[in-house]
Coordinates of C-alpha atoms in Angstrom, one line a residue:
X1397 CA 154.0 -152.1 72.7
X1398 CA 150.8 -152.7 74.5
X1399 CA 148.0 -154.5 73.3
X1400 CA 144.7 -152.6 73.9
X1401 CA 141.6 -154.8 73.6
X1402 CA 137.4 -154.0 74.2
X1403 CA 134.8 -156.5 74.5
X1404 CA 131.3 -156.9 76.4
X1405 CA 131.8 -158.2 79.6
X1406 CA 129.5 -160.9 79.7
X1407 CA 130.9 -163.4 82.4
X1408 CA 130.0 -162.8 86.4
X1409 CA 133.9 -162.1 86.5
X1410 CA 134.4 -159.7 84.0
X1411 CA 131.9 -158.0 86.0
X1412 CA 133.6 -158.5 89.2
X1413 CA 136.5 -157.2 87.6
X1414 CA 134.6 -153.8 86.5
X1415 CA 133.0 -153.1 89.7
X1416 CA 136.0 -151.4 91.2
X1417 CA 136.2 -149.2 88.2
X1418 CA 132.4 -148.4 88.0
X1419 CA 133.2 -147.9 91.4
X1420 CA 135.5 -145.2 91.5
X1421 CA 132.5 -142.9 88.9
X1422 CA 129.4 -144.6 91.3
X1423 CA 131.0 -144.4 94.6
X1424 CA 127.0 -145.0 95.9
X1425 CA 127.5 -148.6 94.7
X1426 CA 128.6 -151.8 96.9
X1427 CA 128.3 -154.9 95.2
X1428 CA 125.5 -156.5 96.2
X1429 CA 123.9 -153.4 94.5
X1430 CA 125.9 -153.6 92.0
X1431 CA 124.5 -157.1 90.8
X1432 CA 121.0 -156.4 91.9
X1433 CA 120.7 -153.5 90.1
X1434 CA 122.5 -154.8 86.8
X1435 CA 120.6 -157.4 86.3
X1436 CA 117.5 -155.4 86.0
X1437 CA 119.7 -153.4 84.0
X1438 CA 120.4 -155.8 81.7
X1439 CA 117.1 -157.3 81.2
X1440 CA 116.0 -153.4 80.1
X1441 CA 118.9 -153.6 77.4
X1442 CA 122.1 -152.4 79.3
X1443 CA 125.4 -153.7 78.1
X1444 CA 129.0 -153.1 79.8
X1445 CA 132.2 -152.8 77.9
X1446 CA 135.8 -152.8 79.1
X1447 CA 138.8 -151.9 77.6
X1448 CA 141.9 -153.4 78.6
X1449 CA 146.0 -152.7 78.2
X1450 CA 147.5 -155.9 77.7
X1451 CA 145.4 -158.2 79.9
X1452 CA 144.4 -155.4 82.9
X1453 CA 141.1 -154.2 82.4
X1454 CA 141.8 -149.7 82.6
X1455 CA 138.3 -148.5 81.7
X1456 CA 134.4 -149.2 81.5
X1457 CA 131.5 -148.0 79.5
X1458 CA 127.6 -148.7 80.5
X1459 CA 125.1 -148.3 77.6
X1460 CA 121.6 -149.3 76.2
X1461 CA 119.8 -148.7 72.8
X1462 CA 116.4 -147.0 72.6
X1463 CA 114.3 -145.1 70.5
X1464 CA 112.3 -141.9 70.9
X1465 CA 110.7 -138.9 69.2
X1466 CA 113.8 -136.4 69.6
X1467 CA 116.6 -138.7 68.7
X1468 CA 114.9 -141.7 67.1
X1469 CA 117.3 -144.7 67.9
X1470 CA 120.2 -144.2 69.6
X1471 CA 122.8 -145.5 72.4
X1472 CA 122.3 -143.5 75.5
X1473 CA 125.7 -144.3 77.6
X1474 CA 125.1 -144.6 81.3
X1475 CA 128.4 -144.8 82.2
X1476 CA 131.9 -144.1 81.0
X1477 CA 134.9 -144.1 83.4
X1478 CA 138.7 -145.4 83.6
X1479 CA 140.6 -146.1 86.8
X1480 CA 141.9 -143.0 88.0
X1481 CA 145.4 -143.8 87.7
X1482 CA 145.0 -144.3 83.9
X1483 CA 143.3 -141.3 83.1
X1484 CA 144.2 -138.8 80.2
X1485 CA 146.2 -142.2 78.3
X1486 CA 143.3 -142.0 75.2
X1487 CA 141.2 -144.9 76.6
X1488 CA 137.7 -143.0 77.5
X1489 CA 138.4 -141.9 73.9
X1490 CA 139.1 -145.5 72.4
X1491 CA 136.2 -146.9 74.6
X1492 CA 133.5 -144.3 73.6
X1493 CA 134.6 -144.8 69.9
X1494 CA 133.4 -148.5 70.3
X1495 CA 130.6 -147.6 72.0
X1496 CA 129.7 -145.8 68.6
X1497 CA 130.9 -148.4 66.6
X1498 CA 128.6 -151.1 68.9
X1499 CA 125.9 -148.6 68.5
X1500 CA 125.9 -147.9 64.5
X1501 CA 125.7 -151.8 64.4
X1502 CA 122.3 -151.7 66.7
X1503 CA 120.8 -149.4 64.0
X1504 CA 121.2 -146.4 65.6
X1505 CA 121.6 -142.8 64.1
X1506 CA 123.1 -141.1 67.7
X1507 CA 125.0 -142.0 70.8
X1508 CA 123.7 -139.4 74.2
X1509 CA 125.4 -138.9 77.9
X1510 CA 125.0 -136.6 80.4
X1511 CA 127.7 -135.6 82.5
X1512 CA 126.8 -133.4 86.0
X1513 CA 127.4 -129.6 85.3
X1514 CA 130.3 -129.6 87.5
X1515 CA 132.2 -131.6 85.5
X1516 CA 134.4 -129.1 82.9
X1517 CA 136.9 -131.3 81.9
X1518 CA 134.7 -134.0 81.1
X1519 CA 132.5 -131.3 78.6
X1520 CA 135.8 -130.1 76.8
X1521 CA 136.8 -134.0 76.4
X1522 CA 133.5 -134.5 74.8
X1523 CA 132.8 -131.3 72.6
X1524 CA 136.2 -130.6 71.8
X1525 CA 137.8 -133.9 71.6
X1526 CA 135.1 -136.4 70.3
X1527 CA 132.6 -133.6 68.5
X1528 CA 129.8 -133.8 70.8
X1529 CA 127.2 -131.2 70.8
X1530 CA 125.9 -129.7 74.3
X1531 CA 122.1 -129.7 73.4
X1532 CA 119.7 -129.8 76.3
X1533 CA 119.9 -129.3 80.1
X1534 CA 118.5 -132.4 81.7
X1535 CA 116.2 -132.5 85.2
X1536 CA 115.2 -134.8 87.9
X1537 CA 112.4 -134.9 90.4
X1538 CA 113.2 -137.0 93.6
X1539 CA 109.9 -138.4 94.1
X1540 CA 111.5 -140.0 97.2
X1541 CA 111.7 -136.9 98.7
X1542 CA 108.9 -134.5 101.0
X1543 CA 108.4 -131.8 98.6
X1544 CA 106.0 -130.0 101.1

């Protein structure tokens, strides 16, 4: 029997050893701006969890506590992904259930994603499989664009 473990991955290579699994959900990423951008990240809060079989890291998850007027405080999970050829094995599941675990301990009363529109399976696995309610739409403005 395998022996599934999840901790914060707090070393440079733990993180190392997530990039190629971020990777595969932020394809955008190399990893110079991987570590550029995560240790802003982490200054603003952001903490990265992995989940491993054995001693093979299968799965990450990217999230931050904050508080607003809608939600009060809550974990708001960035990312969430395991290695492709892992998928559908129960570890998103086990992951994200520690991510609400982590996130009752930080005080606070909700854990929120968003997950692109496109993404079906990925809304069933979440309503139907770990009770989360689809509540708002959400929108960006690209202020890096001409919007002439």
């Amino acid at each position: 029997m395998s022996k599934i473990t999840i901790q914060q991955l707090s070393t440079d290579a733990e993180r190392r050893e997530a990039f190629p699994i971020l990777n595969e959900l932020r394809t955008h990423l190399d990893e110079a701006l991987f570590e550029e951008q995560y240790e802003q990240m982490y200054e603003e809060g952001y903490r990265l969890f992995g989940l491993y079989e054995d001693d093979e890291m299968v799965a990450v998850a990217g999230a931050k506590t904050a508080t607003n007027f809608y939600l009060g405080k809550h974990a708001y999970v960035y990312d969430l992904v395991t290695t492709e050829s892992r998928r559908s094995e129960g570890f998103g599941e086990q992951l994200l259930s520690f991510v609400h675990d982590w996130a009752a301990t930080e005080g606070c009363v909700a854990v929120e994603l968003e997950s692109g529109h496109w993404r079906d399976d990925a809304h069933r696995f979440y309503t139907d499989a770990l009770g989360y309610e689809k509540y708002c739409y959400s929108f960006k403005y690209d202020l890096t664009s001409d919007h002439e």
